[in-house]
Amino acid sequence: MRSNNFTVVGLQWGDEGKGKIVDALARTTDYVVRFCGGANAGHTVVVDGNRFAMHLIPCGMLHNGVRNVIGNGVAFDPVVATEEIAWLHDQGVVLGPDNLYISSAANVVMPWHKLADSLSEKNLGTSKIGTTARGIGPCYADKARRSTAIRAGDLTEADLLREKVARIAALKNKTLKALYGAKPLDGEAVAAQYIELGRQLAPMICNTGTILRRAIAEGKRILFEGGQGSMLDVDHGTYPFVTSSSVTACGVPTGAGVPPNAVGQVLGLVKAYTSRVGAGPFPTEQDNETGMYLRERGHEYGTTTGRPRRCGWFDAFAVTYAADISGVNELALSLLDVLAGLKEINICTGYRIGDKQLESFDPAVMADASCMYETLPGWDDDITGCRTFDALPDAAKNYVNRIEQLVSRPVGFISVGPDRAQTIRHKTQIQGLD
Ligand code: IMP
């Protein structure tokens, strides 16, 4: 049986513009599901000039009738979630038990996770990972450790939560003091705060896996919304400079509690260039005027942290690797408008180590790799008003076509600006779009 569903994943280091495309596709779906990451993600959607910056709430919430799921694979921060729900409420978007479901099995980000994240980074000095300091890594570490984890379901049971927080806070206070000389957290105050958050969120906390599997059996359409980008995947990315969850399409089944054949068609999001936040290898990085040009034109500053992003050329070798891992059917190319004004545009087609060309991609060697570039002509025209492929200047068409050839996938969508309307539907085969 062919799945009705589809999955959107980033194929670079995150910030590929997933929010906008998920929002555009969400209106054709019944459910939008987050399966990885947490409040480290920053998905921006612009509707009629209004900017919505979401971190934890799935992007389907901007469409009436779409149900939004925070899956078990998410590192769930109830502080951010309640703030985001309240903010959206003020914007006229109402979220409640009818359209937001939070997995009771999602692991909760606690105050000691955030503290450990920033103290660990500080302690690492120049070896730091450059995390978002949202407590993501320590939360997933506790998930794997089990005895020191708190799940969203625990938030709804006040007595159990009080007992767990008292035990875990005592332990964390000892460890954080021994490791970093940290001041102790007040366990009782933490318990009181999280019991109150649990009271507010309880109507939405449930077994989301059961809901999704039932929806699949009923033939409903589900969109799985990836966070971060494949090169930040804990297994397949530029380890250790990665995030701590499975962000490729392979993360969907475990992170949402659905069978692998529910992943459906996979749309791989790529920027027309590359950006990266935080430390780690980035072979096509342009730490020069070109990088600055891309950063300023692309507003390349983190949605979550405000940090300036490192910018560089499109890396077709790395993108093909990421597309292969997720079984990507088609690409969505974002921020093509940003490239306007460059005389020439480079695309990385392969790597060399010394004078030897690599036959296959391996993220472990990226730090030592030098890039093989192909140079294409740029264009000057402002393309933000283009609504069809034919309306693009020849050099831009040529660039898109070359990416398709190098990555061996069709480009389904092209984004030429932040607004919903600034999207060119090109070769998409995703079913159900009119
Ligand atoms: P963490 O996820 O906060 O632990 O950060 C680990 C690495 O992933 C750092 O390099 C972050 O900058 C990066 N990262 C995490 N989430 C995102 C995202 O949504 N976009 C881009 N980079 C991210």
Short mmCIF file of N, CA and C in Angstrom, two decimals, residues 164-261:
data_model
loop_
_atom_site.label_atom_id
_atom_site.label_comp_id
_atom_site.label_asym_id
_atom_site.label_seq_id
_atom_site.Cartn_x
_atom_site.Cartn_y
_atom_site.Cartn_z
N LYS A 164 9.96 12.32 42.36
CA LYS A 164 11.04 12.16 41.36
C LYS A 164 11.96 13.38 41.35
N VAL A 165 11.35 14.57 41.34
CA VAL A 165 12.15 15.80 41.28
C VAL A 165 13.05 15.90 42.51
N ALA A 166 12.52 15.55 43.69
CA ALA A 166 13.33 15.64 44.92
C ALA A 166 14.56 14.73 44.79
N ARG A 167 14.33 13.51 44.34
CA ARG A 167 15.44 12.54 44.23
C ARG A 167 16.44 12.98 43.16
N ILE A 168 15.93 13.36 41.99
CA ILE A 168 16.84 13.68 40.88
C ILE A 168 17.57 15.01 41.13
N ALA A 169 16.84 15.99 41.69
CA ALA A 169 17.47 17.30 41.95
C ALA A 169 18.64 17.13 42.92
N ALA A 170 18.45 16.30 43.95
CA ALA A 170 19.52 16.09 44.95
C ALA A 170 20.77 15.53 44.25
N LEU A 171 20.53 14.58 43.37
CA LEU A 171 21.63 13.95 42.63
C LEU A 171 22.32 14.94 41.69
N LYS A 172 21.50 15.70 40.95
CA LYS A 172 22.05 16.66 39.98
C LYS A 172 22.82 17.76 40.70
N ASN A 173 22.30 18.19 41.84
CA ASN A 173 23.00 19.25 42.59
C ASN A 173 24.39 18.79 42.98
N LYS A 174 24.47 17.52 43.42
CA LYS A 174 25.80 16.98 43.81
C LYS A 174 26.73 16.95 42.60
N THR A 175 26.22 16.42 41.50
CA THR A 175 27.08 16.27 40.31
C THR A 175 27.50 17.64 39.75
N LEU A 176 26.54 18.56 39.65
CA LEU A 176 26.87 19.86 39.05
C LEU A 176 27.82 20.66 39.94
N LYS A 177 27.70 20.44 41.25
CA LYS A 177 28.62 21.14 42.16
C LYS A 177 30.03 20.54 42.00
N ALA A 178 30.08 19.20 41.97
CA ALA A 178 31.38 18.54 41.87
C ALA A 178 32.07 18.86 40.54
N LEU A 179 31.29 18.89 39.48
CA LEU A 179 31.89 19.11 38.15
C LEU A 179 32.22 20.57 37.88
N TYR A 180 31.29 21.44 38.26
CA TYR A 180 31.45 22.84 37.84
C TYR A 180 31.36 23.85 38.99
N GLY A 181 31.21 23.35 40.22
CA GLY A 181 31.04 24.26 41.37
C GLY A 181 29.72 25.02 41.31
N ALA A 182 28.70 24.41 40.68
CA ALA A 182 27.42 25.11 40.50
C ALA A 182 26.66 25.26 41.81
N LYS A 183 25.89 26.35 41.88
CA LYS A 183 25.00 26.55 43.04
C LYS A 183 23.85 25.55 42.94
N PRO A 184 23.34 25.05 44.08
CA PRO A 184 22.26 24.06 43.99
C PRO A 184 20.94 24.66 43.51
N LEU A 185 20.17 23.83 42.78
CA LEU A 185 18.82 24.23 42.38
C LEU A 185 17.88 23.88 43.53
N ASP A 186 16.83 24.67 43.69
CA ASP A 186 15.86 24.42 44.75
C ASP A 186 14.84 23.38 44.25
N GLY A 187 15.03 22.12 44.67
CA GLY A 187 14.18 21.01 44.20
C GLY A 187 12.70 21.26 44.45
N GLU A 188 12.38 21.82 45.61
CA GLU A 188 10.95 22.04 45.93
C GLU A 188 10.33 23.06 44.99
N ALA A 189 11.11 24.12 44.71
CA ALA A 189 10.58 25.15 43.80
C ALA A 189 10.42 24.58 42.39
N VAL A 190 11.39 23.75 41.97
CA VAL A 190 11.29 23.12 40.64
C VAL A 190 10.05 22.24 40.59
N ALA A 191 9.84 21.44 41.63
CA ALA A 191 8.68 20.54 41.65
C ALA A 191 7.39 21.36 41.55
N ALA A 192 7.31 22.44 42.33
CA ALA A 192 6.08 23.27 42.32
C ALA A 192 5.84 23.85 40.92
N GLN A 193 6.93 24.34 40.30
CA GLN A 193 6.78 24.94 38.96
C GLN A 193 6.31 23.89 37.93
N TYR A 194 6.91 22.72 37.98
CA TYR A 194 6.60 21.71 36.97
C TYR A 194 5.24 21.04 37.22
N ILE A 195 4.81 20.99 38.50
CA ILE A 195 3.46 20.49 38.78
C ILE A 195 2.43 21.45 38.17
N GLU A 196 2.71 22.74 38.31
CA GLU A 196 1.79 23.75 37.74
C GLU A 196 1.79 23.66 36.20
N LEU A 197 2.99 23.50 35.61
CA LEU A 197 3.05 23.35 34.14
C LEU A 197 2.27 22.11 33.72
N GLY A 198 2.44 21.03 34.49
CA GLY A 198 1.73 19.77 34.20
C GLY A 198 0.22 19.97 34.27
N ARG A 199 -0.23 20.76 35.25
CA ARG A 199 -1.67 21.01 35.40
C ARG A 199 -2.20 21.70 34.12
N GLN A 200 -1.42 22.67 33.62
CA GLN A 200 -1.87 23.40 32.42
C GLN A 200 -1.84 22.53 31.16
N LEU A 201 -0.84 21.66 31.09
CA LEU A 201 -0.65 20.89 29.85
C LEU A 201 -1.38 19.54 29.86
N ALA A 202 -1.83 19.09 31.03
CA ALA A 202 -2.41 17.75 31.17
C ALA A 202 -3.46 17.40 30.12
N PRO A 203 -4.36 18.32 29.77
CA PRO A 203 -5.39 17.93 28.79
C PRO A 203 -4.80 17.53 27.43
N MET A 204 -3.56 17.93 27.18
CA MET A 204 -2.96 17.65 25.86
C MET A 204 -1.99 16.47 25.90
N ILE A 205 -1.65 16.00 27.10
CA ILE A 205 -0.65 14.92 27.22
C ILE A 205 -1.35 13.57 27.10
N CYS A 206 -0.91 12.77 26.15
CA CYS A 206 -1.61 11.50 25.88
C CYS A 206 -0.67 10.54 25.14
N ASN A 207 -1.21 9.37 24.79
CA ASN A 207 -0.42 8.39 24.05
C ASN A 207 -0.54 8.70 22.56
N THR A 208 0.42 9.45 22.06
CA THR A 208 0.31 9.93 20.67
C THR A 208 0.57 8.83 19.64
N GLY A 209 1.36 7.82 20.04
CA GLY A 209 1.63 6.71 19.11
C GLY A 209 0.33 6.01 18.73
N THR A 210 -0.52 5.76 19.72
CA THR A 210 -1.80 5.10 19.46
C THR A 210 -2.65 5.96 18.52
N ILE A 211 -2.68 7.27 18.79
CA ILE A 211 -3.48 8.17 17.95
C ILE A 211 -2.99 8.13 16.50
N LEU A 212 -1.66 8.16 16.34
CA LEU A 212 -1.12 8.20 14.97
C LEU A 212 -1.33 6.87 14.24
N ARG A 213 -1.16 5.76 14.95
CA ARG A 213 -1.35 4.47 14.28
C ARG A 213 -2.81 4.28 13.87
N ARG A 214 -3.71 4.78 14.73
CA ARG A 214 -5.14 4.71 14.38
C ARG A 214 -5.40 5.60 13.16
N ALA A 215 -4.80 6.78 13.15
CA ALA A 215 -4.99 7.70 12.02
C ALA A 215 -4.50 7.05 10.72
N ILE A 216 -3.38 6.33 10.81
CA ILE A 216 -2.84 5.66 9.62
C ILE A 216 -3.84 4.60 9.14
N ALA A 217 -4.37 3.83 10.10
CA ALA A 217 -5.34 2.78 9.73
C ALA A 217 -6.57 3.39 9.07
N GLU A 218 -6.92 4.60 9.45
CA GLU A 218 -8.11 5.27 8.88
C GLU A 218 -7.78 6.01 7.58
N GLY A 219 -6.53 5.90 7.14
CA GLY A 219 -6.15 6.53 5.86
C GLY A 219 -5.96 8.04 5.97
N LYS A 220 -5.76 8.54 7.17
CA LYS A 220 -5.52 9.98 7.34
C LYS A 220 -4.13 10.33 6.80
N ARG A 221 -3.93 11.60 6.53
CA ARG A 221 -2.66 12.04 5.93
C ARG A 221 -1.81 12.72 7.00
N ILE A 222 -0.58 12.26 7.11
CA ILE A 222 0.30 12.77 8.17
C ILE A 222 1.56 13.37 7.55
N LEU A 223 1.95 14.51 8.08
CA LEU A 223 3.21 15.14 7.67
C LEU A 223 4.16 15.08 8.87
N PHE A 224 5.29 14.46 8.70
CA PHE A 224 6.30 14.39 9.75
C PHE A 224 7.29 15.54 9.53
N GLU A 225 7.37 16.41 10.52
CA GLU A 225 8.15 17.65 10.40
C GLU A 225 9.50 17.49 11.07
N GLY A 226 10.55 17.41 10.27
CA GLY A 226 11.89 17.23 10.82
C GLY A 226 12.38 18.51 11.49
N GLY A 227 13.30 18.35 12.42
CA GLY A 227 13.96 19.50 13.04
C GLY A 227 15.44 19.41 12.70
N GLN A 228 16.17 20.49 12.87
CA GLN A 228 17.61 20.53 12.57
C GLN A 228 17.88 20.08 11.14
N GLY A 229 19.06 19.49 10.88
CA GLY A 229 19.39 19.03 9.52
C GLY A 229 20.21 17.76 9.62
N SER A 230 20.23 17.00 8.53
CA SER A 230 20.83 15.66 8.56
C SER A 230 22.29 15.65 9.01
N MET A 231 23.03 16.72 8.72
CA MET A 231 24.44 16.73 9.12
C MET A 231 24.60 16.94 10.62
N LEU A 232 23.46 17.19 11.30
CA LEU A 232 23.47 17.31 12.77
C LEU A 232 22.91 16.05 13.41
N ASP A 233 22.63 15.02 12.62
CA ASP A 233 22.07 13.78 13.18
C ASP A 233 23.09 13.11 14.11
N VAL A 234 22.58 12.59 15.22
CA VAL A 234 23.49 12.04 16.23
C VAL A 234 24.28 10.83 15.71
N ASP A 235 23.73 10.09 14.75
CA ASP A 235 24.45 8.94 14.20
C ASP A 235 25.15 9.25 12.88
N HIS A 236 24.49 10.03 12.03
CA HIS A 236 24.97 10.17 10.65
C HIS A 236 25.59 11.53 10.34
N GLY A 237 25.64 12.41 11.34
CA GLY A 237 26.14 13.75 11.11
C GLY A 237 27.62 13.89 11.43
N THR A 238 28.05 15.14 11.60
CA THR A 238 29.46 15.44 11.82
C THR A 238 29.80 15.30 13.31
N TYR A 239 29.61 14.09 13.81
CA TYR A 239 29.84 13.77 15.23
C TYR A 239 31.27 14.13 15.64
N PRO A 240 31.49 14.73 16.83
CA PRO A 240 30.53 15.03 17.90
C PRO A 240 29.83 16.39 17.75
N PHE A 241 30.06 17.08 16.64
CA PHE A 241 29.43 18.40 16.46
C PHE A 241 28.05 18.22 15.85
N VAL A 242 27.18 17.63 16.63
CA VAL A 242 25.83 17.28 16.18
C VAL A 242 24.86 17.59 17.31
N THR A 243 23.57 17.42 17.03
CA THR A 243 22.61 17.46 18.11
C THR A 243 22.42 16.03 18.63
N SER A 244 21.50 15.80 19.55
CA SER A 244 21.48 14.50 20.23
C SER A 244 20.32 13.61 19.84
N SER A 245 19.66 13.91 18.70
CA SER A 245 18.56 13.03 18.30
C SER A 245 18.68 12.62 16.84
N SER A 246 17.76 11.75 16.41
CA SER A 246 17.78 11.21 15.04
C SER A 246 16.90 12.09 14.17
N VAL A 247 17.55 12.94 13.39
CA VAL A 247 16.81 13.97 12.68
C VAL A 247 16.54 13.64 11.21
N THR A 248 17.05 12.50 10.73
CA THR A 248 16.77 12.12 9.35
C THR A 248 15.39 11.44 9.32
N ALA A 249 14.95 11.03 8.14
CA ALA A 249 13.66 10.34 8.04
C ALA A 249 13.70 9.01 8.78
N CYS A 250 14.91 8.49 9.03
CA CYS A 250 15.04 7.24 9.80
C CYS A 250 14.57 7.45 11.24
N GLY A 251 14.52 8.69 11.70
CA GLY A 251 14.08 8.97 13.07
C GLY A 251 12.56 8.98 13.22
N VAL A 252 11.84 8.98 12.11
CA VAL A 252 10.38 9.10 12.18
C VAL A 252 9.73 7.92 12.91
N PRO A 253 10.03 6.67 12.51
CA PRO A 253 9.33 5.56 13.18
C PRO A 253 9.52 5.54 14.70
N THR A 254 10.77 5.65 15.17
CA THR A 254 10.96 5.62 16.63
C THR A 254 10.49 6.90 17.29
N GLY A 255 10.69 8.03 16.64
CA GLY A 255 10.36 9.30 17.28
C GLY A 255 8.87 9.63 17.30
N ALA A 256 8.09 8.88 16.49
CA ALA A 256 6.65 9.15 16.45
C ALA A 256 5.83 7.92 16.84
N GLY A 257 6.49 6.75 16.86
CA GLY A 257 5.75 5.53 17.21
C GLY A 257 4.89 5.02 16.09
N VAL A 258 5.43 5.09 14.87
CA VAL A 258 4.70 4.60 13.69
C VAL A 258 5.61 3.61 12.94
N PRO A 259 5.03 2.73 12.12
CA PRO A 259 5.88 1.80 11.38
C PRO A 259 6.70 2.49 10.30
N PRO A 260 7.84 1.89 9.90
CA PRO A 260 8.69 2.54 8.88
C PRO A 260 7.97 2.86 7.58
N ASN A 261 6.99 2.05 7.20
CA ASN A 261 6.32 2.34 5.92
C ASN A 261 5.33 3.50 6.02
#
